[in-house]
mmCIF file of C-alpha atoms in Angstrom:
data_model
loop_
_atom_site.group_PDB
_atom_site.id
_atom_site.type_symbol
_atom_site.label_atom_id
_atom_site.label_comp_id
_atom_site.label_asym_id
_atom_site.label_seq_id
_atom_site.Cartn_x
_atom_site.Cartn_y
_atom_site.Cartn_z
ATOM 1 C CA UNK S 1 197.866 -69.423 -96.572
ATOM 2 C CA UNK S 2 199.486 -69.980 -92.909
ATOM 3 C CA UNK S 3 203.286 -70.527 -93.642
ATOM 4 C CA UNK S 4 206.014 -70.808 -91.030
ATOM 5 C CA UNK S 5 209.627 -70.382 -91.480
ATOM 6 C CA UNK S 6 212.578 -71.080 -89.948
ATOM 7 C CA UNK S 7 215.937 -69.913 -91.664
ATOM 8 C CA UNK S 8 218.382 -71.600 -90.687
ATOM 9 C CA UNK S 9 218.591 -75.287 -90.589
ATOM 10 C CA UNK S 10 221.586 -75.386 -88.048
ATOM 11 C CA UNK S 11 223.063 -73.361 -85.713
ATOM 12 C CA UNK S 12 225.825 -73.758 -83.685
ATOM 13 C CA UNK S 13 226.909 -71.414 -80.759
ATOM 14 C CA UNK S 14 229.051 -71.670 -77.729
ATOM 15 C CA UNK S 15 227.844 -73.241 -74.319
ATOM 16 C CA UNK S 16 227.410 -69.627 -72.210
ATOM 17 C CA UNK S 17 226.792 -67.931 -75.471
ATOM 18 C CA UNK S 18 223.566 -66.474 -76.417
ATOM 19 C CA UNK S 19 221.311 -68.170 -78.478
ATOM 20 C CA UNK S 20 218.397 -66.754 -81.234
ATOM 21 C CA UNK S 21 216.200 -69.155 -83.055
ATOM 22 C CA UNK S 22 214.424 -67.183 -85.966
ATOM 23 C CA UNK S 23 210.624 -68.124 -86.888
ATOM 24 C CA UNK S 24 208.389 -65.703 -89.538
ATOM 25 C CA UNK S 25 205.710 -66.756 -90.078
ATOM 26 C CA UNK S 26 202.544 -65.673 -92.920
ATOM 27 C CA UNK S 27 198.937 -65.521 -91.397
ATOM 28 C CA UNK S 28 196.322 -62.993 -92.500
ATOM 29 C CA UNK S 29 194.696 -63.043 -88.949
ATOM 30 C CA UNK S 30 195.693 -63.534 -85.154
ATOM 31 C CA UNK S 31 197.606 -66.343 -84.844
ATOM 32 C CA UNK S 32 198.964 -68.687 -82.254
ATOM 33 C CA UNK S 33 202.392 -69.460 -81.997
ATOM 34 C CA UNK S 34 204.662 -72.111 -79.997
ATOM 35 C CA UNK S 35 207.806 -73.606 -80.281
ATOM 36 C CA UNK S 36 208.372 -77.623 -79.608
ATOM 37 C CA UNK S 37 211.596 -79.343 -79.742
ATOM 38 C CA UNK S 38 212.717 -82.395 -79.783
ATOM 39 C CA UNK S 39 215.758 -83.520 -77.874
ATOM 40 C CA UNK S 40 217.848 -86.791 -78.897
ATOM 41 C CA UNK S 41 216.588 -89.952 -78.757
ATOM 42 C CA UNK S 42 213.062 -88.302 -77.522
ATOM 43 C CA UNK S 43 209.698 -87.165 -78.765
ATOM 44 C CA UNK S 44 208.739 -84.300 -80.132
ATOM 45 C CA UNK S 45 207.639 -82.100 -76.973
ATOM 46 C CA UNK S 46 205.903 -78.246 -76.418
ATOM 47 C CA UNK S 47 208.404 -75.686 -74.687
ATOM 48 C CA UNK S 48 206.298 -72.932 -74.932
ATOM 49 C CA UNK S 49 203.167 -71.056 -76.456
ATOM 50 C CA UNK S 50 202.957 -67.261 -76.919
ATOM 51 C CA UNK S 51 200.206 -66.477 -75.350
ATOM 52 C CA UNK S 52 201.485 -68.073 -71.878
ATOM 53 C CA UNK S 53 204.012 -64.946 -72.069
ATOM 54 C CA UNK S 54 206.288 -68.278 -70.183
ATOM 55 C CA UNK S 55 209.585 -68.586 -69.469
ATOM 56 C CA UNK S 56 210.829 -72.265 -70.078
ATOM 57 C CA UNK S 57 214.227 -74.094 -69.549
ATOM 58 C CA UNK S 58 215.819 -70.308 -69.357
ATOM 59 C CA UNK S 59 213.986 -70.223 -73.244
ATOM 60 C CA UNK S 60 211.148 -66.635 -73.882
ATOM 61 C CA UNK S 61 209.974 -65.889 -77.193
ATOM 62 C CA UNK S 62 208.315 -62.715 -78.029
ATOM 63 C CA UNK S 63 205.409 -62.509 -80.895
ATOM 64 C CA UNK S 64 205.790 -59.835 -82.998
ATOM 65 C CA UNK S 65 202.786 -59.026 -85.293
ATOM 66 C CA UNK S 66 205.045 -56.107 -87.128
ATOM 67 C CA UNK S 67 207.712 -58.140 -88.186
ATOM 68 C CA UNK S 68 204.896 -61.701 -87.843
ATOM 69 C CA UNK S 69 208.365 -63.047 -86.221
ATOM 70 C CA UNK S 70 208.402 -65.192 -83.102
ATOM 71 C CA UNK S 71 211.750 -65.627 -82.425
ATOM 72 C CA UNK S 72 213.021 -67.963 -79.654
ATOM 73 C CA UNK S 73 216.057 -66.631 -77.217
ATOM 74 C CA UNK S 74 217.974 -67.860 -74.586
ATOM 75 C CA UNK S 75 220.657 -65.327 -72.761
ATOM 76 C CA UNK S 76 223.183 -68.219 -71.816
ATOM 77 C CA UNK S 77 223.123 -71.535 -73.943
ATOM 78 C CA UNK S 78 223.337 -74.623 -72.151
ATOM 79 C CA UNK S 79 225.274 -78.508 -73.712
ATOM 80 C CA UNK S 80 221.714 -79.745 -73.200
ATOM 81 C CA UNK S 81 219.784 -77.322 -74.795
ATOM 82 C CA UNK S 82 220.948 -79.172 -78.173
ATOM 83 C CA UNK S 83 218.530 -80.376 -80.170
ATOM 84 C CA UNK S 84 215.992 -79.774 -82.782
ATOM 85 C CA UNK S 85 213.760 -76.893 -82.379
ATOM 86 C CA UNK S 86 210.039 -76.294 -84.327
ATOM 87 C CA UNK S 87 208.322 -73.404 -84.744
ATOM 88 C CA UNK S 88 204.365 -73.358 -85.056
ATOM 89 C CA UNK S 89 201.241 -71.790 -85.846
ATOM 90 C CA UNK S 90 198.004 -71.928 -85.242
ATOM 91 C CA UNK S 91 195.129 -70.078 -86.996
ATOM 92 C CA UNK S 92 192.397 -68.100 -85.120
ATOM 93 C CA UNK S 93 189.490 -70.474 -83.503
ATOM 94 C CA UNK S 94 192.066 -72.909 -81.200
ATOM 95 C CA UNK S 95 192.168 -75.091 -84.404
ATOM 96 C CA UNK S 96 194.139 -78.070 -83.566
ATOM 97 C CA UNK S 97 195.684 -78.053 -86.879
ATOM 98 C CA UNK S 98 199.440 -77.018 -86.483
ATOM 99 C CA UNK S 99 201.762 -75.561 -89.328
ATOM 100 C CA UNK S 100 205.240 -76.349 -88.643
ATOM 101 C CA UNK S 101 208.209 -74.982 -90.188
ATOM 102 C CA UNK S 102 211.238 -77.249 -90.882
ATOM 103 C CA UNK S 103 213.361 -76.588 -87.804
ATOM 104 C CA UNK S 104 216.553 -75.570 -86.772
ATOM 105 C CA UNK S 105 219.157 -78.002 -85.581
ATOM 106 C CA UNK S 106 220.851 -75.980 -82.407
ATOM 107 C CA UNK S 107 224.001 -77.608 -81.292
ATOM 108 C CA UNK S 108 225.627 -75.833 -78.514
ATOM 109 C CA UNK S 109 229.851 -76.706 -78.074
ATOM 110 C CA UNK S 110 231.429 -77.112 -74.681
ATOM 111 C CA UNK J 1 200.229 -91.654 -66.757
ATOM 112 C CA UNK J 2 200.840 -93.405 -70.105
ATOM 113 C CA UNK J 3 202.117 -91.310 -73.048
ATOM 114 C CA UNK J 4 200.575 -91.414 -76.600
ATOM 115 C CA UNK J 5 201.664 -95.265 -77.932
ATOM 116 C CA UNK J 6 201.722 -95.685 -81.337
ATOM 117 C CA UNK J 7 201.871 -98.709 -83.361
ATOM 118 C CA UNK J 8 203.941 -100.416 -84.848
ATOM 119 C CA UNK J 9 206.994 -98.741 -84.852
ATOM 120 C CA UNK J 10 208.558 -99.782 -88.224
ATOM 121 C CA UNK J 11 206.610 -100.799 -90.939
ATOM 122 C CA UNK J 12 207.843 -101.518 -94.625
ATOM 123 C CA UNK J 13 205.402 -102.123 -97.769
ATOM 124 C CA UNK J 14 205.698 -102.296 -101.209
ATOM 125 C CA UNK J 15 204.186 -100.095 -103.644
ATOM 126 C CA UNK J 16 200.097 -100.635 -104.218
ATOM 127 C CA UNK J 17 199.987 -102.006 -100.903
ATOM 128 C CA UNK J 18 197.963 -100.348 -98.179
ATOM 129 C CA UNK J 19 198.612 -100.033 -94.420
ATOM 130 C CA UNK J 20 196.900 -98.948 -91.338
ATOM 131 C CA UNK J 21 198.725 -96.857 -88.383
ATOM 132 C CA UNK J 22 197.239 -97.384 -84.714
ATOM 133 C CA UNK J 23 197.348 -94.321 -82.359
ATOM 134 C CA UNK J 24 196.186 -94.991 -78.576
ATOM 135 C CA UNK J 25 196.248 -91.354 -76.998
ATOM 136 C CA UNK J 26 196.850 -90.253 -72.998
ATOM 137 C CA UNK J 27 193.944 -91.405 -71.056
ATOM 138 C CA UNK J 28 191.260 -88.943 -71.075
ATOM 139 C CA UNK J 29 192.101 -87.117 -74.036
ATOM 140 C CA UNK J 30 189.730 -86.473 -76.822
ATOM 141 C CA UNK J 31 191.402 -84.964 -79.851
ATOM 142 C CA UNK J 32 193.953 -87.068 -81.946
ATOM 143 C CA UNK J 33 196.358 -85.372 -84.588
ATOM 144 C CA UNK J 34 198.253 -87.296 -86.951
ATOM 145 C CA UNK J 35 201.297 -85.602 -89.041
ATOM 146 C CA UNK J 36 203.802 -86.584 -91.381
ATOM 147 C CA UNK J 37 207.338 -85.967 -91.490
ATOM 148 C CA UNK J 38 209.512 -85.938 -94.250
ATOM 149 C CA UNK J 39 212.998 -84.541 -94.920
ATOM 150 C CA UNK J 40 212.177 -82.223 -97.881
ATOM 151 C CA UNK J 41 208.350 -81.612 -96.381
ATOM 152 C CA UNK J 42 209.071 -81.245 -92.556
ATOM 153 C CA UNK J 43 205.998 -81.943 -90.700
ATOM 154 C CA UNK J 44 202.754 -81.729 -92.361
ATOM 155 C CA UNK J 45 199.051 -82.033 -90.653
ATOM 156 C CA UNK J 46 196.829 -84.718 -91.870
ATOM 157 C CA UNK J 47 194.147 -84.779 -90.121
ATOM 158 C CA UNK J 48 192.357 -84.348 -86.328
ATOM 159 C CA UNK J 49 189.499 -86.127 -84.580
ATOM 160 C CA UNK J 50 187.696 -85.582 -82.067
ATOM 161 C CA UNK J 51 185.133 -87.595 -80.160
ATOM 162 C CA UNK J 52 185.001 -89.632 -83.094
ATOM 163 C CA UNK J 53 184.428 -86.781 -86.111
ATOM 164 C CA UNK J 54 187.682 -85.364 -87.910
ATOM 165 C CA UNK J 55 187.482 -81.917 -87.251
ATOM 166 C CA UNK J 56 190.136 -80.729 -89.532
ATOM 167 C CA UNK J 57 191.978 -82.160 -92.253
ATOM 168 C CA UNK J 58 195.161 -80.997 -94.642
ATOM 169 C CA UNK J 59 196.085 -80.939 -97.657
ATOM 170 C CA UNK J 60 196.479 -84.497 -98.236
ATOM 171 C CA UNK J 61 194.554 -86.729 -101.034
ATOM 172 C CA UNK J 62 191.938 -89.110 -100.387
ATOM 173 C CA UNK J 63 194.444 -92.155 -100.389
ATOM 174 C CA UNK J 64 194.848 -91.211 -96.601
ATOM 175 C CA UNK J 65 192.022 -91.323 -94.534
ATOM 176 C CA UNK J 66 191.387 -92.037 -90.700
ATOM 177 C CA UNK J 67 188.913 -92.878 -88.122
ATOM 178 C CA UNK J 68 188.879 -92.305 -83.961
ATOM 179 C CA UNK J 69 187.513 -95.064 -81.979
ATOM 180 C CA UNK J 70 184.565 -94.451 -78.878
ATOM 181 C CA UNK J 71 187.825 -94.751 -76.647
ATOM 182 C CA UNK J 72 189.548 -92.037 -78.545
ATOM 183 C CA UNK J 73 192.116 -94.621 -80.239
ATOM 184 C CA UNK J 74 192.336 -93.512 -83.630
ATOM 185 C CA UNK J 75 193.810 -95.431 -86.567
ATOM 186 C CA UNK J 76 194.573 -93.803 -89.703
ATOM 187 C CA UNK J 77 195.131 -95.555 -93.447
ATOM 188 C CA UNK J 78 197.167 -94.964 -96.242
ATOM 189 C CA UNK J 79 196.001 -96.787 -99.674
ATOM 190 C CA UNK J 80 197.662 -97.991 -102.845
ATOM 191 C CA UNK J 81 201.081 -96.608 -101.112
ATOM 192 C CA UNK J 82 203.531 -94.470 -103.082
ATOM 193 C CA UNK J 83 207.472 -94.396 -102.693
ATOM 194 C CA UNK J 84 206.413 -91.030 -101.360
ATOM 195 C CA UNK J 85 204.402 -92.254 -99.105
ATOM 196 C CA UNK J 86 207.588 -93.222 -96.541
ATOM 197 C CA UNK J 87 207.908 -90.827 -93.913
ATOM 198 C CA UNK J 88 207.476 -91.215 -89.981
ATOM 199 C CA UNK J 89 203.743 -90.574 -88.984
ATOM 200 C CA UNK J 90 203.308 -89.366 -85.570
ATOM 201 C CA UNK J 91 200.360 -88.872 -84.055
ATOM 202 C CA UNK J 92 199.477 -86.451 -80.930
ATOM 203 C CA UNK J 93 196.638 -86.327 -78.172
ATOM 204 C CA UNK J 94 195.716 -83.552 -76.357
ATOM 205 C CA UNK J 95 192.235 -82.997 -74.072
ATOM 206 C CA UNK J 96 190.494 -80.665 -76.258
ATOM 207 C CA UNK J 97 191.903 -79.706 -79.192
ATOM 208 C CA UNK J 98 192.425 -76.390 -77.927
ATOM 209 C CA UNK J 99 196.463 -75.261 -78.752
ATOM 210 C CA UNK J 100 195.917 -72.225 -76.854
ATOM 211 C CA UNK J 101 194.975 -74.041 -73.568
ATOM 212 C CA UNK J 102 195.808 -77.700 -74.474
ATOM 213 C CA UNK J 103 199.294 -78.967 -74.528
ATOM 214 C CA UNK J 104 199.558 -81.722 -77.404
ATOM 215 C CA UNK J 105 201.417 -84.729 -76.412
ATOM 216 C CA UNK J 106 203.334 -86.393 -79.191
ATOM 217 C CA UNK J 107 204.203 -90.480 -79.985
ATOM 218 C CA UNK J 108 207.151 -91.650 -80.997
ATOM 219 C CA UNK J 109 205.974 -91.998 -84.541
ATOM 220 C CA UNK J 110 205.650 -95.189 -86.936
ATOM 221 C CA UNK J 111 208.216 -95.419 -89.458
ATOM 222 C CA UNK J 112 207.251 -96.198 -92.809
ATOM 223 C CA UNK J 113 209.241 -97.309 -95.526
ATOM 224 C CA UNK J 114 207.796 -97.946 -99.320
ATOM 225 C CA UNK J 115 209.579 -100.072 -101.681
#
């Protein structure tokens, strides 16, 4: 079964801090991975796919089929890089069908 | 360009009622998602069409169906409602259905409230 998890509901760091959103995920083939967030008061919104190998809003994310982690970094957190942060799979074929995990409120402090 | 509209935005029913959601997608796009989000479920995938077939469906029972429109508009129904059916359904568009390549465009979700 394709299962995605995120560990920690909230996180709070420092503005100019470094910042590490955990995702694991459970997928007996080669999945596809992204991360979408969702700022305040907005929709929910792609910031990046694995196999782009992108660098978004300062945000990378490496895939790690060892560990099946796809964690979600950022060197030097930003006030407006608060906000609610999902991580995703999908299975093997481009299915459209996305398995989220529960996300992680990231609140970064002035 | 238009984003995904979805409608309406707040809905409440009671119990045994049924209700239908209305999902009009970004111009040219072909494949609709719809999702529901709860607090103790997160998001969950209900179902995707495309060109007018669902092409995938979750793990949902039969109480929720949907259909996709020659224009891509899709509508999706719930039947004899539950208190657990009250959650915020969003729905997404994207061109293909194709994560990898596609980028999926999200609504801002109809509220739904059972009583």
């Amino acid at each position: 079964a394709q299962r995605v998890t995120q560990p920690e509901k909230l996180l709070s760091v420092f503005k100019g801090a470094p910042v590490e959103l955990k995702c694991n995920y459970s997928y007996s083939g080669s999945p596809e991975l992204f991360w979408y967030v969702q700022y305040s008061r907005q929709r929910l919104q792609l910031l990046l796919r694995h196999i782009s190998r992108e660098s978004i809003k300062g945000f990378t994310a490496d895939l790690n089929k060892g560990e099946t982690s796809f964690h979600l970094k950022k060197p030097f957190a930003q006030e407006e890089d608060s906000a609610m942060y999902y991580c995703a799979l999908s299975g093997e074929g481009g299915s459209e069908k996305l398995v989220f995990g529960k996300g992680t409120k990231l609140t970064v402090n002035p | 360009k238009a984003g995904v509209t979805q409608t309406p935005r707040y809905l409440i029913k009671t119990r045994g009622q049924q209700v239908t959601l209305s999902c009009s997608p970004i111009s040219g796009h072909r494949s609709v998602s719809w999702y529901q989000q709860t607090p103790g479920q997160g998001l969950q995938f209900l179902f995707e069409y495309f060109s007018e077939t669902q092409r995938n469906k979750g793990n949902f029972p039969g109480r929720f169906s949907g259909r996709q429109f020659s224009n891509s508009r899709s509508e999706m129904n719930v039947s004899t409602l539950e208190l657990g059916d009250s959650a915020l359904y969003l729905c997404a568009s994207s061109l293909e259905g194709t994560p990898s390549t596609d980028t999926q465009y999200f609504g801002p979700g109809t509220r739904l409230t059972v009583l």
